[in-house]
Short mmCIF file of C-alpha atoms and ligand atoms in Angstrom, two decimals:
data_model
loop_
_atom_site.label_atom_id
_atom_site.label_comp_id
_atom_site.label_asym_id
_atom_site.label_seq_id
_atom_site.Cartn_x
_atom_site.Cartn_y
_atom_site.Cartn_z
CA MET W 4 23.69 61.77 171.64
CA ASP W 5 24.96 59.63 168.75
CA ASN W 6 23.37 56.29 167.77
CA PHE W 7 25.08 53.22 169.18
CA ASP W 8 24.99 49.45 169.61
CA PHE W 9 26.27 48.10 172.89
CA TYR W 10 26.73 44.42 173.71
CA ALA W 11 29.00 43.57 176.62
CA PRO W 12 28.19 39.99 177.62
CA THR W 13 31.08 39.28 180.02
CA TYR W 14 30.02 37.31 183.13
CA PHE W 15 31.59 38.79 186.27
CA SER W 16 32.22 36.91 189.48
CA PHE W 17 33.25 39.53 192.04
CA GLY W 18 34.42 39.23 195.64
CA LYS W 19 36.52 37.39 198.19
CA ASP W 20 37.71 33.91 197.13
CA SER W 21 35.88 34.20 193.79
CA GLU W 22 38.84 32.54 192.02
CA VAL W 23 37.63 29.15 193.31
CA LYS W 24 34.83 29.43 190.75
CA THR W 25 37.24 29.60 187.80
CA GLY W 26 36.92 25.90 186.87
CA SER W 27 33.14 25.95 186.86
CA LEU W 28 33.13 29.15 184.80
CA VAL W 29 35.46 27.65 182.18
CA LYS W 30 33.12 24.67 182.01
CA ARG W 31 30.04 26.91 181.72
CA PHE W 32 31.58 28.61 178.69
CA GLY W 33 32.57 25.38 176.96
CA GLY W 34 36.28 25.05 177.77
CA THR W 35 37.69 21.51 177.90
CA LYS W 36 41.40 22.13 177.35
CA VAL W 37 42.83 25.37 178.65
CA LEU W 38 45.93 27.47 178.12
CA ILE W 39 46.68 29.28 181.39
CA HIS W 40 48.60 32.43 180.51
CA TYR W 41 50.32 34.59 183.13
CA GLY W 42 53.06 37.14 183.75
CA GLY W 43 56.41 37.29 185.47
CA GLY W 44 55.55 35.29 188.57
CA SER W 45 53.40 37.34 190.98
CA VAL W 46 50.59 34.78 190.60
CA VAL W 47 53.01 31.95 191.40
CA ARG W 48 54.35 33.70 194.52
CA SER W 49 50.87 34.58 195.82
CA GLY W 50 49.62 30.99 195.41
CA LEU W 51 46.84 32.17 193.05
CA LEU W 52 48.03 30.01 190.17
CA ASP W 53 47.82 26.88 192.33
CA ARG W 54 44.29 27.79 193.44
CA VAL W 55 43.20 28.36 189.82
CA LYS W 56 44.73 25.02 188.75
CA ALA W 57 42.98 23.24 191.63
CA SER W 58 39.62 24.69 190.56
CA LEU W 59 40.18 23.45 186.98
CA GLU W 60 41.18 20.01 188.27
CA LYS W 61 38.02 19.88 190.40
CA GLU W 62 36.00 20.17 187.16
CA SER W 63 38.28 17.63 185.38
CA ILE W 64 39.42 20.28 182.90
CA SER W 65 42.89 19.72 181.50
CA TYR W 66 45.33 22.59 181.04
CA ILE W 67 48.78 23.63 179.97
CA GLU W 68 50.66 26.74 181.12
CA LEU W 69 52.53 29.56 179.46
CA GLY W 70 53.99 32.20 181.78
CA GLY W 71 56.44 35.02 181.18
CA VAL W 72 54.21 37.83 179.87
CA LYS W 73 56.08 41.10 180.39
CA PRO W 74 54.36 44.41 181.18
CA ASN W 75 53.80 46.00 177.74
CA PRO W 76 53.38 42.46 176.32
CA ARG W 77 55.48 41.44 173.32
CA SER W 78 54.64 39.75 170.04
CA GLY W 79 57.28 37.00 170.51
CA LEU W 80 55.38 35.29 173.32
CA VAL W 81 52.12 35.65 171.38
CA TYR W 82 53.59 33.65 168.47
CA GLU W 83 54.80 31.03 170.95
CA GLY W 84 51.31 30.84 172.51
CA ILE W 85 49.64 30.46 169.11
CA SER W 86 51.90 27.49 168.18
CA LEU W 87 51.28 25.90 171.55
CA CYS W 88 47.49 26.26 171.31
CA ARG W 89 47.45 24.71 167.84
CA LYS W 90 49.75 21.84 168.80
CA GLU W 91 47.79 21.04 171.98
CA ASN W 92 44.28 21.60 170.55
CA ILE W 93 43.47 24.24 173.14
CA ASP W 94 39.84 25.44 173.14
CA PHE W 95 39.92 28.09 175.90
CA VAL W 96 42.50 30.73 176.90
CA LEU W 97 42.58 31.75 180.57
CA ALA W 98 44.60 34.82 181.59
CA VAL W 99 45.65 35.03 185.24
CA GLY W 100 47.13 38.45 185.96
CA GLY W 101 46.87 42.04 184.82
CA GLY W 102 46.17 43.83 181.56
CA SER W 103 49.39 42.54 180.03
CA ALA W 104 48.60 38.85 180.60
CA ILE W 105 45.02 39.43 179.45
CA ASP W 106 46.02 41.32 176.29
CA SER W 107 48.58 38.68 175.38
CA ALA W 108 45.94 35.96 175.97
CA LYS W 109 43.53 37.81 173.67
CA ALA W 110 46.14 38.01 170.91
CA ILE W 111 46.87 34.28 171.24
CA ALA W 112 43.15 33.48 171.18
CA ALA W 113 42.63 35.39 167.92
CA GLY W 114 45.89 34.29 166.30
CA THR W 115 45.22 30.59 166.94
CA VAL W 116 42.11 30.55 164.73
CA TYR W 117 43.47 32.93 162.06
CA ASP W 118 45.29 31.85 158.90
CA GLY W 119 47.51 34.92 158.60
CA ASP W 120 49.82 36.85 160.94
CA PHE W 121 48.06 37.88 164.19
CA TRP W 122 49.72 41.32 163.84
CA ASP W 123 47.18 42.08 161.04
CA PHE W 124 44.67 42.73 163.85
CA TYR W 125 47.05 45.31 165.34
CA GLU W 126 47.21 47.08 161.97
CA GLY W 127 43.46 47.64 161.91
CA LYS W 128 41.81 44.35 160.89
CA PRO W 129 38.74 43.85 163.16
CA VAL W 130 38.85 40.80 165.42
CA THR W 131 35.79 38.76 164.50
CA GLU W 132 36.87 35.32 165.70
CA ALA W 133 38.92 34.07 168.64
CA LEU W 134 39.05 31.16 171.05
CA PRO W 135 36.92 31.96 174.12
CA ILE W 136 38.80 33.94 176.76
CA GLY W 137 38.42 34.07 180.56
CA THR W 138 40.33 36.20 183.06
CA VAL W 139 41.31 36.13 186.74
CA LEU W 140 42.31 39.74 187.38
CA THR W 141 45.08 40.77 189.79
CA ILE W 142 45.33 44.55 189.22
CA ALA W 143 42.70 47.25 188.75
CA ALA W 144 44.01 49.22 185.78
CA ALA W 145 43.71 48.47 182.06
CA GLY W 146 40.06 47.36 182.12
CA SER W 147 40.89 44.55 179.67
CA GLU W 148 38.77 42.21 181.85
CA GLY W 149 35.67 43.80 180.32
CA SER W 150 36.95 45.47 177.15
CA PRO W 151 37.01 44.35 173.50
CA ASP W 152 40.61 45.59 173.19
CA SER W 153 44.16 44.31 173.42
CA VAL W 154 47.47 46.19 173.19
CA ILE W 155 50.68 44.43 172.04
CA THR W 156 54.22 45.62 171.32
CA LYS W 157 55.87 44.29 168.16
CA GLU W 158 59.51 43.65 169.00
CA ASP W 159 60.59 44.46 165.46
CA GLY W 160 60.76 48.27 165.81
CA MET W 161 59.17 48.28 169.29
CA ILE W 162 55.80 49.44 167.94
CA LYS W 163 52.90 49.33 170.41
CA ARG W 164 49.44 49.04 168.86
CA GLY W 165 45.89 48.11 169.85
CA ALA W 166 43.36 45.74 168.28
CA SER W 167 39.62 45.57 168.89
CA GLY W 168 36.65 43.36 168.24
CA GLU W 169 33.73 41.83 170.08
CA ALA W 170 35.48 38.43 169.98
CA TYR W 171 37.99 39.97 172.43
CA ARG W 172 35.41 40.49 175.18
CA PRO W 173 36.13 37.88 177.85
CA LYS W 174 33.40 35.27 178.38
CA PHE W 175 33.96 35.69 182.09
CA SER W 176 36.16 37.64 184.47
CA VAL W 177 36.89 36.78 188.08
CA LEU W 178 37.45 39.90 190.18
CA ASN W 179 38.65 39.33 193.73
CA PRO W 180 39.78 42.70 195.17
CA ALA W 181 41.85 40.91 197.84
CA LEU W 182 44.18 39.67 195.07
CA THR W 183 45.22 43.28 194.45
CA GLN W 184 46.44 43.73 198.04
CA THR W 185 49.88 42.34 197.13
CA LEU W 186 50.49 45.12 194.58
CA PRO W 187 53.38 47.48 195.31
CA PRO W 188 52.09 51.07 195.86
CA TYR W 189 53.68 52.22 192.59
CA GLN W 190 51.76 49.63 190.54
CA THR W 191 48.56 50.43 192.43
CA ALA W 192 49.02 54.11 191.55
CA CYS W 193 49.80 53.28 187.90
CA GLY W 194 46.53 51.36 187.75
CA ILE W 195 44.56 54.22 189.29
CA THR W 196 46.08 56.65 186.77
CA ASP W 197 45.12 54.39 183.86
CA ILE W 198 41.54 54.22 185.12
CA ILE W 199 41.41 58.03 185.36
CA ALA W 200 42.76 58.27 181.80
CA HIS W 201 40.05 55.92 180.51
CA LEU W 202 37.48 58.23 182.08
CA TYR W 203 39.01 61.49 180.83
CA GLU W 204 39.42 60.17 177.30
CA ARG W 205 35.72 59.43 177.18
CA TYR W 206 34.80 62.70 178.85
CA LEU W 207 36.67 64.68 176.17
CA THR W 208 33.99 64.45 173.50
CA ASN W 209 32.74 66.61 170.67
CA THR W 210 29.20 65.19 170.99
CA LYS W 211 26.67 67.53 172.57
CA ASN W 212 24.00 66.65 175.16
CA VAL W 213 25.44 63.48 176.68
CA GLU W 214 24.59 64.29 180.29
CA THR W 215 23.92 60.67 181.34
CA THR W 216 27.37 59.41 180.35
CA ASP W 217 28.99 62.69 181.52
CA ARG W 218 27.48 62.11 184.95
CA MET W 219 28.52 58.42 184.99
CA ILE W 220 32.11 59.41 184.21
CA GLU W 221 32.10 62.15 186.84
CA ALA W 222 30.74 59.72 189.44
CA LEU W 223 33.48 57.17 188.70
CA MET W 224 36.16 59.87 188.85
CA LEU W 225 34.85 61.14 192.20
CA ALA W 226 34.85 57.59 193.58
CA ILE W 227 38.43 56.99 192.43
CA ILE W 228 39.66 60.31 193.86
CA ASN W 229 38.05 59.40 197.18
CA GLU W 230 39.27 55.78 197.36
CA ALA W 231 42.78 56.13 195.90
CA PRO W 232 44.47 57.76 198.92
CA LYS W 233 43.01 55.01 201.15
CA VAL W 234 44.76 52.19 199.25
CA ILE W 235 48.01 54.11 198.96
CA GLU W 236 47.89 54.63 202.76
CA ASN W 237 46.70 51.11 203.55
CA PRO W 238 47.20 48.50 200.78
CA ASN W 239 44.99 46.05 202.72
CA ASP W 240 41.87 48.24 202.68
CA TYR W 241 39.59 45.67 201.05
CA ASP W 242 36.61 47.96 200.51
CA ALA W 243 38.67 50.70 198.88
CA ARG W 244 40.33 48.04 196.67
CA ALA W 245 36.87 46.69 195.78
CA ASN W 246 35.54 50.12 194.80
CA ILE W 247 38.58 50.82 192.64
CA MET W 248 38.42 47.40 190.99
CA TRP W 249 34.80 47.79 189.91
CA ALA W 250 35.38 51.40 188.82
CA GLY W 251 38.28 50.16 186.67
CA MET W 252 35.98 47.73 184.89
CA MET W 253 33.18 50.32 184.47
CA ALA W 254 35.66 52.90 183.17
CA HIS W 255 36.66 50.78 180.20
CA ASN W 256 33.91 48.34 179.18
CA ASN W 257 32.50 51.39 177.37
CA SER W 258 29.19 51.63 179.25
CA CYS W 259 30.04 55.29 179.89
CA GLY W 260 31.55 55.89 176.44
CA VAL W 261 28.61 54.99 174.22
CA GLY W 262 26.80 57.56 172.10
CA ARG W 263 29.68 60.04 172.11
CA THR W 264 32.94 60.64 170.27
CA GLN W 265 35.98 59.79 172.38
CA ASP W 266 39.52 61.12 172.57
CA TRP W 267 42.42 58.58 173.08
CA THR W 268 45.09 61.19 172.25
CA SER W 269 46.86 60.72 175.59
CA HIS W 270 46.86 56.95 175.12
CA LYS W 271 48.33 57.17 171.63
CA ILE W 272 51.04 59.61 172.74
CA GLU W 273 51.78 57.50 175.85
CA HIS W 274 51.98 54.20 173.95
CA GLU W 275 55.09 55.50 172.17
CA LEU W 276 56.71 56.15 175.57
CA SER W 277 55.98 52.72 177.04
CA ALA W 278 57.04 51.07 173.76
CA LEU W 279 60.40 52.89 173.58
CA TYR W 280 61.35 53.17 177.26
CA ASP W 281 59.35 50.23 178.69
CA CYS W 282 57.88 52.46 181.41
CA ALA W 283 54.59 51.46 183.07
CA HIS W 284 51.58 52.55 180.99
CA GLY W 285 49.98 54.36 183.97
CA ALA W 286 53.18 56.24 184.79
CA GLY W 287 53.45 57.33 181.16
CA LEU W 288 49.86 58.56 181.25
CA ALA W 289 50.50 60.57 184.44
CA VAL W 290 53.08 62.62 182.53
CA THR W 291 51.18 62.68 179.23
CA MET W 292 47.65 63.63 180.29
CA PRO W 293 48.33 67.08 181.83
CA ALA W 294 50.48 68.04 178.82
CA VAL W 295 47.83 66.94 176.30
CA PHE W 296 45.08 68.71 178.22
CA ARG W 297 47.05 71.97 178.50
CA TYR W 298 47.72 71.85 174.75
CA THR W 299 44.17 70.98 173.62
CA MET W 300 42.15 72.90 176.24
CA GLY W 301 41.42 75.80 173.89
CA HIS W 302 39.45 73.48 171.56
CA ASP W 303 36.55 73.44 174.05
CA VAL W 304 37.21 75.27 177.32
CA THR W 305 33.69 74.44 178.55
CA ARG W 306 34.48 70.71 178.71
CA PHE W 307 37.48 71.38 180.89
CA VAL W 308 35.52 73.86 183.03
CA LYS W 309 32.83 71.22 183.58
CA VAL W 310 35.23 68.57 184.85
CA ALA W 311 37.13 71.19 186.90
CA SER W 312 34.06 72.34 188.77
CA ARG W 313 32.07 69.10 189.01
CA VAL W 314 34.94 66.71 189.80
CA TRP W 315 37.83 68.77 191.17
CA GLY W 316 35.63 71.29 193.02
CA CYS W 317 37.31 74.32 191.38
CA ARG W 318 35.59 77.67 191.88
CA MET W 319 33.94 78.93 188.71
CA ASP W 320 35.55 82.07 187.28
CA PHE W 321 32.82 83.49 185.03
CA GLU W 322 35.06 86.33 183.76
CA ASN W 323 37.92 83.97 182.84
CA PRO W 324 36.65 80.40 182.35
CA GLU W 325 40.15 79.43 181.07
CA LEU W 326 41.43 79.92 184.60
CA THR W 327 38.88 77.43 185.95
CA ALA W 328 39.74 74.96 183.20
CA LYS W 329 43.46 75.31 183.97
CA ALA W 330 42.83 74.92 187.70
CA GLY W 331 41.15 71.57 186.96
CA ILE W 332 44.18 70.34 185.00
CA GLU W 333 46.51 71.48 187.82
CA ALA W 334 44.29 69.66 190.35
CA LEU W 335 44.58 66.45 188.30
CA SER W 336 48.34 66.90 188.12
CA ARG W 337 48.65 67.44 191.89
CA PHE W 338 46.49 64.41 192.58
CA LEU W 339 48.66 62.16 190.39
CA VAL W 340 51.82 63.36 192.12
CA SER W 341 50.17 62.83 195.53
CA ILE W 342 49.68 59.11 194.79
CA GLY W 343 53.32 58.75 193.74
CA MET W 344 53.23 59.20 189.98
CA PRO W 345 56.06 60.85 188.01
CA GLU W 346 55.70 64.41 186.72
CA ASN W 347 58.05 64.72 183.77
CA PHE W 348 59.84 63.10 180.86
CA SER W 349 63.11 62.31 182.60
CA ALA W 350 61.32 60.48 185.44
CA LEU W 351 60.13 58.02 182.75
CA GLY W 352 63.63 57.59 181.38
CA ALA W 353 62.56 59.54 178.27
CA LYS W 354 64.98 61.76 176.35
CA GLU W 355 64.51 65.14 174.65
CA GLU W 356 66.52 64.03 171.61
CA ASP W 357 63.95 61.27 170.91
CA ILE W 358 61.00 63.68 170.62
CA GLU W 359 60.94 63.89 166.83
CA LYS W 360 61.16 60.12 166.48
CA LEU W 361 58.42 59.56 169.09
CA ALA W 362 56.07 62.04 167.40
CA HIS W 363 56.82 60.58 163.96
CA THR W 364 56.01 57.00 165.02
CA CYS W 365 52.92 58.22 166.81
CA CYS W 366 51.54 60.00 163.72
CA TRP W 367 52.92 57.83 160.88
CA GLY W 368 53.82 54.51 162.54
CA SER W 369 50.94 52.24 161.53
CA GLU W 370 49.84 51.05 158.12
CA ASN W 371 46.77 53.28 157.80
CA ALA W 372 48.33 56.37 159.40
CA ASP W 373 47.82 59.74 157.69
CA GLY W 374 50.19 61.81 159.79
CA THR W 375 47.63 63.01 162.33
CA ILE W 376 46.07 61.87 165.60
CA LYS W 377 42.31 62.32 165.59
CA GLY W 378 40.30 62.52 168.78
CA PHE W 379 39.03 65.51 170.71
CA THR W 380 41.16 67.56 168.28
CA VAL W 381 43.23 66.75 165.19
CA LEU W 382 46.97 66.92 165.90
CA THR W 383 49.86 66.87 163.44
CA GLN W 384 53.38 65.59 164.10
CA LYS W 385 54.45 69.16 164.98
CA ASP W 386 51.64 69.41 167.57
CA VAL W 387 52.65 66.07 169.08
CA GLU W 388 56.27 67.24 169.28
CA GLU W 389 55.07 70.33 171.17
CA ILE W 390 53.12 68.13 173.58
CA TYR W 391 56.18 65.96 174.27
CA ARG W 392 58.13 69.20 174.91
CA LEU W 393 55.54 70.28 177.49
CA MET W 394 56.45 67.11 179.42
CA LEU W 395 60.12 68.09 179.78
O1 LIG F 14 54.00 39.98 185.67
P1 LIG F 14 53.67 39.83 187.11
O2 LIG F 14 54.70 39.09 187.88
O3 LIG F 14 52.27 39.30 187.33
O4 LIG F 14 53.74 41.33 187.77
C1 LIG F 14 52.88 42.38 187.35
C2 LIG F 14 53.59 43.43 186.53
O5 LIG F 14 54.94 43.52 186.89
C3 LIG F 14 52.47 43.16 188.57
N1 LIG F 14 51.28 42.65 189.25
C4 LIG F 14 50.06 42.48 188.71
N2 LIG F 14 49.20 42.08 189.66
C5 LIG F 14 49.92 41.96 190.82
C6 LIG F 14 51.25 42.32 190.55
N3 LIG F 14 52.20 42.31 191.51
C7 LIG F 14 51.84 41.95 192.75
N4 LIG F 14 50.57 41.61 193.08
C8 LIG F 14 49.56 41.60 192.14
N5 LIG F 14 48.32 41.33 192.51
O6 LIG F 14 52.17 44.47 188.11
C9 LIG F 14 52.94 44.73 186.95
C10 LIG F 14 52.03 45.33 185.89
O7 LIG F 14 51.14 44.37 185.37
P2 LIG F 14 50.40 44.65 183.99
O8 LIG F 14 49.56 43.48 183.65
O9 LIG F 14 51.38 45.10 182.97
O10 LIG F 14 49.48 45.94 184.37
P3 LIG F 14 48.26 46.60 183.69
O11 LIG F 14 46.99 45.91 184.08
O12 LIG F 14 48.36 48.03 183.98
O13 LIG F 14 48.42 46.38 182.12
C11 LIG F 14 49.17 47.26 181.34
C12 LIG F 14 49.02 46.91 179.87
O14 LIG F 14 47.65 47.04 179.45
C13 LIG F 14 47.59 47.86 178.27
C14 LIG F 14 48.74 48.81 178.49
O15 LIG F 14 49.11 49.49 177.32
C15 LIG F 14 49.82 47.88 179.02
O16 LIG F 14 50.47 47.21 177.95
N6 LIG F 14 46.25 48.41 178.12
C16 LIG F 14 45.27 47.58 177.72
C17 LIG F 14 43.96 48.01 177.52
C18 LIG F 14 42.90 47.09 177.08
N7 LIG F 14 43.24 45.86 176.72
O17 LIG F 14 41.71 47.42 177.04
C19 LIG F 14 43.59 49.41 177.69
C20 LIG F 14 44.59 50.19 178.45
O18 LIG F 14 44.43 51.54 178.13
C21 LIG F 14 46.02 49.81 178.25
O19 LIG F 14 46.54 50.46 177.09
ZN1 LIG F 15 45.04 52.74 179.48
#
């Protein structure tokens, strides 16, 4: 196991009606004037926004609102949020919604206290300072409620990039599983797929002897595989929603990723798809993951055999371990289709003629790029093109 430091101080309030505590949590973490940041309106329609506002009013905390965050959040609204926060002397940013609203809130929080262009953070500058952030989560998916990360799309060129830093960890996150019951099945499935990707991309490590985190990841995957069909069948299954919501947080706050190298190849290759075609991140991952795994499996067949037998229950073929490894990837693929996820490029609206451009942006598109993607394996632009072709 590799050396590591791990500090994840987010305060979680989990359970039915937990959003009524939002005001007191903002107060606890020093907020006096809040920007409430949200998406395209689901929180207005569900009445959640009104309940959050009432809980702030109860604590005499003033607030302003900025809605309109799109899935795959854009830089334009971040700039608008930064100006607003400065003009109104905001000292706390509260995201009400999913990963997109949270990531946009994080970018605003960092940009407000930074002299330069907030996009610098999305070109590799670590985030060391930001206004305090709180979240009221409405979808189990991105894990941004507990992560030190944010992903934004720059409209100029439609480039989607991530930024990281401890200042991005929310001070608190309110997780009420009942709030996720209004999600359409497709969005629920996209979220489940994202959670599975966050687990796989930690599982695919080059570090030896990491049995504790291997077992944590396997346990979370098994729980998700068990609970997912229940929520697709019955969106109001509170307990299944609750299990998935907590698994989504655990999958991405890095408690099961410490002390080991991680992959993130599928995420990088997918981000180009959601940037260019505006598909849902989870749907993009459902198509990307099996292709990446088929392509990179030969790097360490044992890793894929382990997940195939321990998680997917595949029979071990001692003569031909590759067959067991492949069976595990096929089982993942079947599972994703069974919950309603797309299987190929065209189902995402993606086009074969864009492959070279997609692979080029993926390998060369950011300031510090050196033409490769490094994770479980090192891939060149040609490799990435081959992977996109496997998705056709
Ligand atoms: O915008 P509204 O109207 O709220 O509708 C949203 C949106 O259309 C809807 N929705 C959310 N909760 C709902 C609901 N509809 C009905 N009832 C509810 N309870 O669902 C749609 C998707 O929302 P979004 O916030 O985009 O979903 P998600 O949480 O999957 O976030 C995706 C973004 O997170 C990034 C992705 O790249 C993508 O941009 N990621 C962020 C990460 C991080 N910060 O750590 C890591 C992830 O790997 C991921 O890359
Ligand atoms: Zn993700």
